[in-house]
PDB file of C-alpha atoms in Angstrom:
ATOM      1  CA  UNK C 146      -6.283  -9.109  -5.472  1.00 74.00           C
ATOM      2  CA  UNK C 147      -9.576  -7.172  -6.350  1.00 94.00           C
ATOM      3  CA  UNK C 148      -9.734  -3.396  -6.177  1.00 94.00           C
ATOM      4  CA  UNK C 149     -11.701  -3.436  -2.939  1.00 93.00           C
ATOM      5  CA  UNK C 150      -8.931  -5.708  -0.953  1.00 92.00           C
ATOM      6  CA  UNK C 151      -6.092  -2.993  -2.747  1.00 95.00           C
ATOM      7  CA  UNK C 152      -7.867  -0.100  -1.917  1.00 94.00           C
ATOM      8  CA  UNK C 153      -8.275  -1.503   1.782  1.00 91.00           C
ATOM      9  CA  UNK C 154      -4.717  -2.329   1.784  1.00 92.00           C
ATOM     10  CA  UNK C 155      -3.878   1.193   0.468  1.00 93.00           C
ATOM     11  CA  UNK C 156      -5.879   2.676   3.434  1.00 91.00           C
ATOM     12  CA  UNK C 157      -4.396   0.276   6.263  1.00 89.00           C
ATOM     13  CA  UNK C 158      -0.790   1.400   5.459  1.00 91.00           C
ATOM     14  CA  UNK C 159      -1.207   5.048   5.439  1.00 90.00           C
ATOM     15  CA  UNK C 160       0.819   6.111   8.660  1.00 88.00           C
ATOM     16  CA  UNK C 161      -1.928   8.422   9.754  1.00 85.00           C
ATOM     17  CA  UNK C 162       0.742  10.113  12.395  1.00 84.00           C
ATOM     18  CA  UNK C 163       3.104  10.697  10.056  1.00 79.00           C
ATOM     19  CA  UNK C 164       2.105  14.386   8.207  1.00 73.00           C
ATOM     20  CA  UNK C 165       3.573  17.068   6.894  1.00 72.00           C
ATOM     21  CA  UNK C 166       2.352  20.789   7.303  1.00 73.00           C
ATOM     22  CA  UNK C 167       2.422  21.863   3.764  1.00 82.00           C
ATOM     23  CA  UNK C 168       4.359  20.631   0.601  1.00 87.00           C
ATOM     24  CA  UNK C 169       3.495  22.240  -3.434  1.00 86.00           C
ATOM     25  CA  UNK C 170       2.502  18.839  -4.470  1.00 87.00           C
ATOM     26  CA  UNK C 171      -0.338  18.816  -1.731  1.00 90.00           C
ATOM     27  CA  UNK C 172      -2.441  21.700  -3.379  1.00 87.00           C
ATOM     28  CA  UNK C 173      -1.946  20.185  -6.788  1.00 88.00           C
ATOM     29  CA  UNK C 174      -3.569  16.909  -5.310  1.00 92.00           C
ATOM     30  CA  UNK C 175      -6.828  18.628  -3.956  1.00 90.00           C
ATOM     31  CA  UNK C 176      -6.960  20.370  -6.857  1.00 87.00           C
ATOM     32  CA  UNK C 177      -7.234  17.393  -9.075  1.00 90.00           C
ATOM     33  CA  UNK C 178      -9.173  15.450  -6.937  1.00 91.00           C
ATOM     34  CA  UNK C 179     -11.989  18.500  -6.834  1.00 88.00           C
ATOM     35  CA  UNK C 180     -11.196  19.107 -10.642  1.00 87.00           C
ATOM     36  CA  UNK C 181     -11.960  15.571 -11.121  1.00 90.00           C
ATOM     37  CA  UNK C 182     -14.781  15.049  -9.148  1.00 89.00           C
ATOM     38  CA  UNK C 183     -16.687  18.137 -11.071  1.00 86.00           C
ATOM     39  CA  UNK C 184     -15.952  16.479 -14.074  1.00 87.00           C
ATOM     40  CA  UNK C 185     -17.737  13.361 -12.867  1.00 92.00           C
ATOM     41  CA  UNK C 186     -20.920  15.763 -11.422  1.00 89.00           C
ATOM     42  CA  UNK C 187     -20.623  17.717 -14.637  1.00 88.00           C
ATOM     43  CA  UNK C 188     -22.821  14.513 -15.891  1.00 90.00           C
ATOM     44  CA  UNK C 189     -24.335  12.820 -12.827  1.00 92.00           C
ATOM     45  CA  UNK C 190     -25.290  15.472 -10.778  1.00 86.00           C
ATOM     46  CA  UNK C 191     -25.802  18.456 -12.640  1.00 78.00           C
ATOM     47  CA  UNK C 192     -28.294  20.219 -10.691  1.00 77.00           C
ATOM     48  CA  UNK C 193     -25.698  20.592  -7.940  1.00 71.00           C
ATOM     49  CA  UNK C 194     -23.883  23.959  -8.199  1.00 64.00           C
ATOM     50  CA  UNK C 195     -23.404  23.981  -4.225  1.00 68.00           C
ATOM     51  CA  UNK C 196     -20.911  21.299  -4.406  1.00 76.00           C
ATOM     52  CA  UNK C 197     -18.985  19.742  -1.379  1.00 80.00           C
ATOM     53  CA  UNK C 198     -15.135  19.228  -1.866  1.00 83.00           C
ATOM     54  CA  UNK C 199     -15.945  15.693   0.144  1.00 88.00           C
ATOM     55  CA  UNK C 200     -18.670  13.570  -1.484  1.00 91.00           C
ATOM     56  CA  UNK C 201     -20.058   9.853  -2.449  1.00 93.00           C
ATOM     57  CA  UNK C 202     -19.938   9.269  -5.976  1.00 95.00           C
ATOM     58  CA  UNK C 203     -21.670   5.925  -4.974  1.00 96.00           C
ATOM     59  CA  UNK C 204     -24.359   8.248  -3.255  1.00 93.00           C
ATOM     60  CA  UNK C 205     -24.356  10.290  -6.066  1.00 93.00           C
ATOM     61  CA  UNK C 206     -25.254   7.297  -8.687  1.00 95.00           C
ATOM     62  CA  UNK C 207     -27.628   5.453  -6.265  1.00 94.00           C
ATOM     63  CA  UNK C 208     -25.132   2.552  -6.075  1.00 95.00           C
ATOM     64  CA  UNK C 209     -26.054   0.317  -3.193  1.00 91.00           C
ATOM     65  CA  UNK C 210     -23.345  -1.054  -1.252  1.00 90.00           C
ATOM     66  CA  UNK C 211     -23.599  -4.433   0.491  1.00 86.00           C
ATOM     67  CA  UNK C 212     -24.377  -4.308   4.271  1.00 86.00           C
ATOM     68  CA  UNK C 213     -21.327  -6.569   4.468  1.00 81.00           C
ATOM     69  CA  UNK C 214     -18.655  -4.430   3.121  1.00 81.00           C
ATOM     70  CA  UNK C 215     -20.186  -1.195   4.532  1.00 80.00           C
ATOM     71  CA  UNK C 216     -19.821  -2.711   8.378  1.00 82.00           C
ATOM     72  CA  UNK C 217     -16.818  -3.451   7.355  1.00 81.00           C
ATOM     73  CA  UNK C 218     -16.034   0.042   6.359  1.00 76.00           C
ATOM     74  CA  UNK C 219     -17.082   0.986   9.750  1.00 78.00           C
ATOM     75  CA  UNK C 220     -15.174  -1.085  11.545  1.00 80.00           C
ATOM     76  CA  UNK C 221     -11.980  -0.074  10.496  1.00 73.00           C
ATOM     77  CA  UNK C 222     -13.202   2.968  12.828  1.00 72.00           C
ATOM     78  CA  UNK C 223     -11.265   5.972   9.880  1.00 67.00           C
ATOM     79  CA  UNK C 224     -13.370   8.313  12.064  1.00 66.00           C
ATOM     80  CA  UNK C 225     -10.095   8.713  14.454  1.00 70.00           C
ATOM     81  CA  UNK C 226      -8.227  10.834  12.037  1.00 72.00           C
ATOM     82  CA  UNK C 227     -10.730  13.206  11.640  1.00 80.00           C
ATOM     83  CA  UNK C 228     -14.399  13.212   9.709  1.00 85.00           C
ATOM     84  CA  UNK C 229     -12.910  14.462   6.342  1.00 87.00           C
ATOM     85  CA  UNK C 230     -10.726  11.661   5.789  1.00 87.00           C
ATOM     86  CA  UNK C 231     -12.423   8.900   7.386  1.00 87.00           C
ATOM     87  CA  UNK C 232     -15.542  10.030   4.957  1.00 89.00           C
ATOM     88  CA  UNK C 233     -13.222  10.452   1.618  1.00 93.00           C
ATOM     89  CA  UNK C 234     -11.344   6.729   2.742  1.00 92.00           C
ATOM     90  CA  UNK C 235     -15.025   5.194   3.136  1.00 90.00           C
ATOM     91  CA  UNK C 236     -16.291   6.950  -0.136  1.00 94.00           C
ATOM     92  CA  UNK C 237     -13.325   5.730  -2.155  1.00 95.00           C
ATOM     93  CA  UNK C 238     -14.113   2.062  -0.641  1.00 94.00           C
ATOM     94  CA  UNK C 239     -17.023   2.072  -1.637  1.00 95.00           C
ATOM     95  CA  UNK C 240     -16.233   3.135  -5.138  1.00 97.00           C
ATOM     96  CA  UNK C 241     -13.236   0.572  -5.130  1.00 96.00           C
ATOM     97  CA  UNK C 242     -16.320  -1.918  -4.310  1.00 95.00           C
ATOM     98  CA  UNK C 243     -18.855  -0.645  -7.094  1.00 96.00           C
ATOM     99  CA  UNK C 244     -15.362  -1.083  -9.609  1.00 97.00           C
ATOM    100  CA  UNK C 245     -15.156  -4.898  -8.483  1.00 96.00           C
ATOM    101  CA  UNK C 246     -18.994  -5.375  -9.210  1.00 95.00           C
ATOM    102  CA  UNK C 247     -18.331  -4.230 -12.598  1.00 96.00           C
ATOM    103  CA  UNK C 248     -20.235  -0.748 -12.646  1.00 97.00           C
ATOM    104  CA  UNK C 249     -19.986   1.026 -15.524  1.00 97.00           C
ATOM    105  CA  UNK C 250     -19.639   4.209 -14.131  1.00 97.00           C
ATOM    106  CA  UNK C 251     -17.532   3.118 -11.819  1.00 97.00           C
ATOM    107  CA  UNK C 252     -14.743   1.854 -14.178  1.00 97.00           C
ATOM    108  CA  UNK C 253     -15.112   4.728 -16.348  1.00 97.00           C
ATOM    109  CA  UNK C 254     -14.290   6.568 -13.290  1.00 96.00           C
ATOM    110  CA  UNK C 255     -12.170   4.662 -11.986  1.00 96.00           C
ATOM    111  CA  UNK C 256      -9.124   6.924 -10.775  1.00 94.00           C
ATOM    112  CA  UNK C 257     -11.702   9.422  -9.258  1.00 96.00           C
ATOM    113  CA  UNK C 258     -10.200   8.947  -5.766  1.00 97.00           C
ATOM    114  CA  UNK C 259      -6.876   8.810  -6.227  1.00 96.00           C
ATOM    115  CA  UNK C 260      -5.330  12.040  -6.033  1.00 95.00           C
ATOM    116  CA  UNK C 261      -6.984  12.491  -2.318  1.00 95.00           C
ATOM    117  CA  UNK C 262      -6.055   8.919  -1.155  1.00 96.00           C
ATOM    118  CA  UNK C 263      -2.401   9.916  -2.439  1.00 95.00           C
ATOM    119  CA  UNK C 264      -2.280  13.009  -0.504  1.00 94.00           C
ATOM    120  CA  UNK C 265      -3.106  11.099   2.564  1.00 93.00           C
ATOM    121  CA  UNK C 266      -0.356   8.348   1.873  1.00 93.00           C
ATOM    122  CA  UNK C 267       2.350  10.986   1.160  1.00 92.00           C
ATOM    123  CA  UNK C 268       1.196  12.695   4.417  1.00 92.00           C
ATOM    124  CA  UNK C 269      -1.143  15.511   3.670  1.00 92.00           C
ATOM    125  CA  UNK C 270      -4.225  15.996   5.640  1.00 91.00           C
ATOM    126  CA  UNK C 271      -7.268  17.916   4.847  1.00 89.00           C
ATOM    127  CA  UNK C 272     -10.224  19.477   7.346  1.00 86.00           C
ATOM    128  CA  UNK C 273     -12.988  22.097   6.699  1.00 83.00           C
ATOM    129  CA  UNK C 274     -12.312  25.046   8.538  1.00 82.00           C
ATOM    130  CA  UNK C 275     -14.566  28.346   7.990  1.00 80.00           C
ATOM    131  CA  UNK C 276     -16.547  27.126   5.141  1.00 79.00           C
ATOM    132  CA  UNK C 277     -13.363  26.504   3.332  1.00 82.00           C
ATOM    133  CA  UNK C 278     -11.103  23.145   2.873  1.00 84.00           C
ATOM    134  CA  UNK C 279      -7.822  23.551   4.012  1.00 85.00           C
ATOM    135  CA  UNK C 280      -4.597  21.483   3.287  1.00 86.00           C
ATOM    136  CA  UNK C 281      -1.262  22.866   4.322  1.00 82.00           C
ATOM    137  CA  UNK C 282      -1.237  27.043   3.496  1.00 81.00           C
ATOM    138  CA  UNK C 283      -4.005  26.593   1.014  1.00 82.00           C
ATOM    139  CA  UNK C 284      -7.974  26.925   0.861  1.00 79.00           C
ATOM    140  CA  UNK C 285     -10.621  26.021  -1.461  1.00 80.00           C
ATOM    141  CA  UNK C 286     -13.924  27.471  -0.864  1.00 76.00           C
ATOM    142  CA  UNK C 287     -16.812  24.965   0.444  1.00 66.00           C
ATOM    143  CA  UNK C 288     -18.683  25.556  -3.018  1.00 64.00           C
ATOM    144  CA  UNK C 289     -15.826  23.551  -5.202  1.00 69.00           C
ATOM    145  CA  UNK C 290     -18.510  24.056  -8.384  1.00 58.00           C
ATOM    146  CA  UNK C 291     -16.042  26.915  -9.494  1.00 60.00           C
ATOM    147  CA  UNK C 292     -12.800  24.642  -9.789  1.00 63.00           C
ATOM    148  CA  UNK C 293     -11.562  24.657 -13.764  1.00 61.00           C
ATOM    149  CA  UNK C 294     -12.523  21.574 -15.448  1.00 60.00           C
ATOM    150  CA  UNK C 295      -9.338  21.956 -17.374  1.00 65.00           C
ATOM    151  CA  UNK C 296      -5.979  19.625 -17.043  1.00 60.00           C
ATOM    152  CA  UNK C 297      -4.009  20.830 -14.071  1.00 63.00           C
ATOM    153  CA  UNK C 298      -1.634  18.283 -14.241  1.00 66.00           C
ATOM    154  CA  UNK C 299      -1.425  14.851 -16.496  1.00 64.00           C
ATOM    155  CA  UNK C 300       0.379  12.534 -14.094  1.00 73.00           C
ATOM    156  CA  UNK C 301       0.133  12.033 -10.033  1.00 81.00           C
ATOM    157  CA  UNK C 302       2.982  10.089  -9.872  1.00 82.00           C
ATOM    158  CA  UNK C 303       5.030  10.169  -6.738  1.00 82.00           C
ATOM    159  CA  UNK C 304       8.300  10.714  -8.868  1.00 86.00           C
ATOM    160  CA  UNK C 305       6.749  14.303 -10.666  1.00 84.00           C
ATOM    161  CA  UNK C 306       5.079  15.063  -7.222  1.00 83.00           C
ATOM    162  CA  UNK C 307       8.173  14.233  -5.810  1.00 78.00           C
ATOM    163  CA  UNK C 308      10.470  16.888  -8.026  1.00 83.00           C
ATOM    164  CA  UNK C 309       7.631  19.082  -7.990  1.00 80.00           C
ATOM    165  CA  UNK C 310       7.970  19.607  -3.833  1.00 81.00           C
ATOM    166  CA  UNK C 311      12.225  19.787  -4.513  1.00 80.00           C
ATOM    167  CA  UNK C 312      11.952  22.531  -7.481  1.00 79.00           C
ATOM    168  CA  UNK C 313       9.656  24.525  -4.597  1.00 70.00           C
ATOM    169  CA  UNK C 314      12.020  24.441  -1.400  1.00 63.00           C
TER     170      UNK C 314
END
């Protein structure tokens, strides 16, 4: 199975009514998603200080994406759970697509979506509410630029973000 079909698969099993007000491993999973994604502008879209938590990194490279697979990004209608997470689910298909057609970036990048598409599957849900993004108790203001670039945590694994919501309660 290609990246695009696992990545589709990925998104079709997420029980979208299933969530969770607030868990510790939820913050830690924005966090790495934004501190990964300013790594990634750091070099492709410098000139952007004003940066969006939610953004194409296809966009951002000028990566076209077939008419074929974007309609049928569409039509799997993500829109229903809200704008934030049907954009980040259609941005990280399209990436998944740009991996499969062997885009350098891309693959170097590879893992760029995964902390938010493993907050979603775990049951965490994000939304932009007075210029900030909010999951669960905590906020991240709409200008992500000033996230540290610096490790915040070396594995996303369900086990460690498993025992790190148990060592919380």
């Amino acid at each position: 199975m290609n990246k695009f079909d696992q990545a589709l698969a990925r998104i079709e099993q997420i029980n979208w009514n299933n969530s969770y007000r607030n868990k510790p491993s939820y913050s830690i999973l924005v966090h790495e998603f934004i501190r990964r994604g300013n790594i990634f502008r750091d070099i492709y879209d410098k000139e952007n200080t004003g940066r969006l938590a939610v953004f194409s990194a296809a966009h951002i490279i000028n990566a076209s994406i077939s008419e074929d697979v974007q309609r049928l990004i569409k039509d799997k209608n993500l829109i229903k759970y809200g704008w934030t997470m049907a954009a980040l689910c259609e941005y990280y298909l399209e990436w998944s697509y740009l991996i499969d057609r062997k885009n350098e970036i891309a693959i170097e990048y590879n893992d760029l979506y995964e902390p938010i598409i493993k907050l979603f599957e775990r049951g965490g849900r994000i939304s932009y509410h007075q210029n900030e993004l909010i999951c669960g108790k905590a906020g991240w203001s709409r200008n992500c630029y000033s996230v540290p670039r610096k490790v915040f945590i070396e594995e996303i694994s369900d086990e460690i973000l498993d025992n790190i919501d148990l060592e919380c309660k």
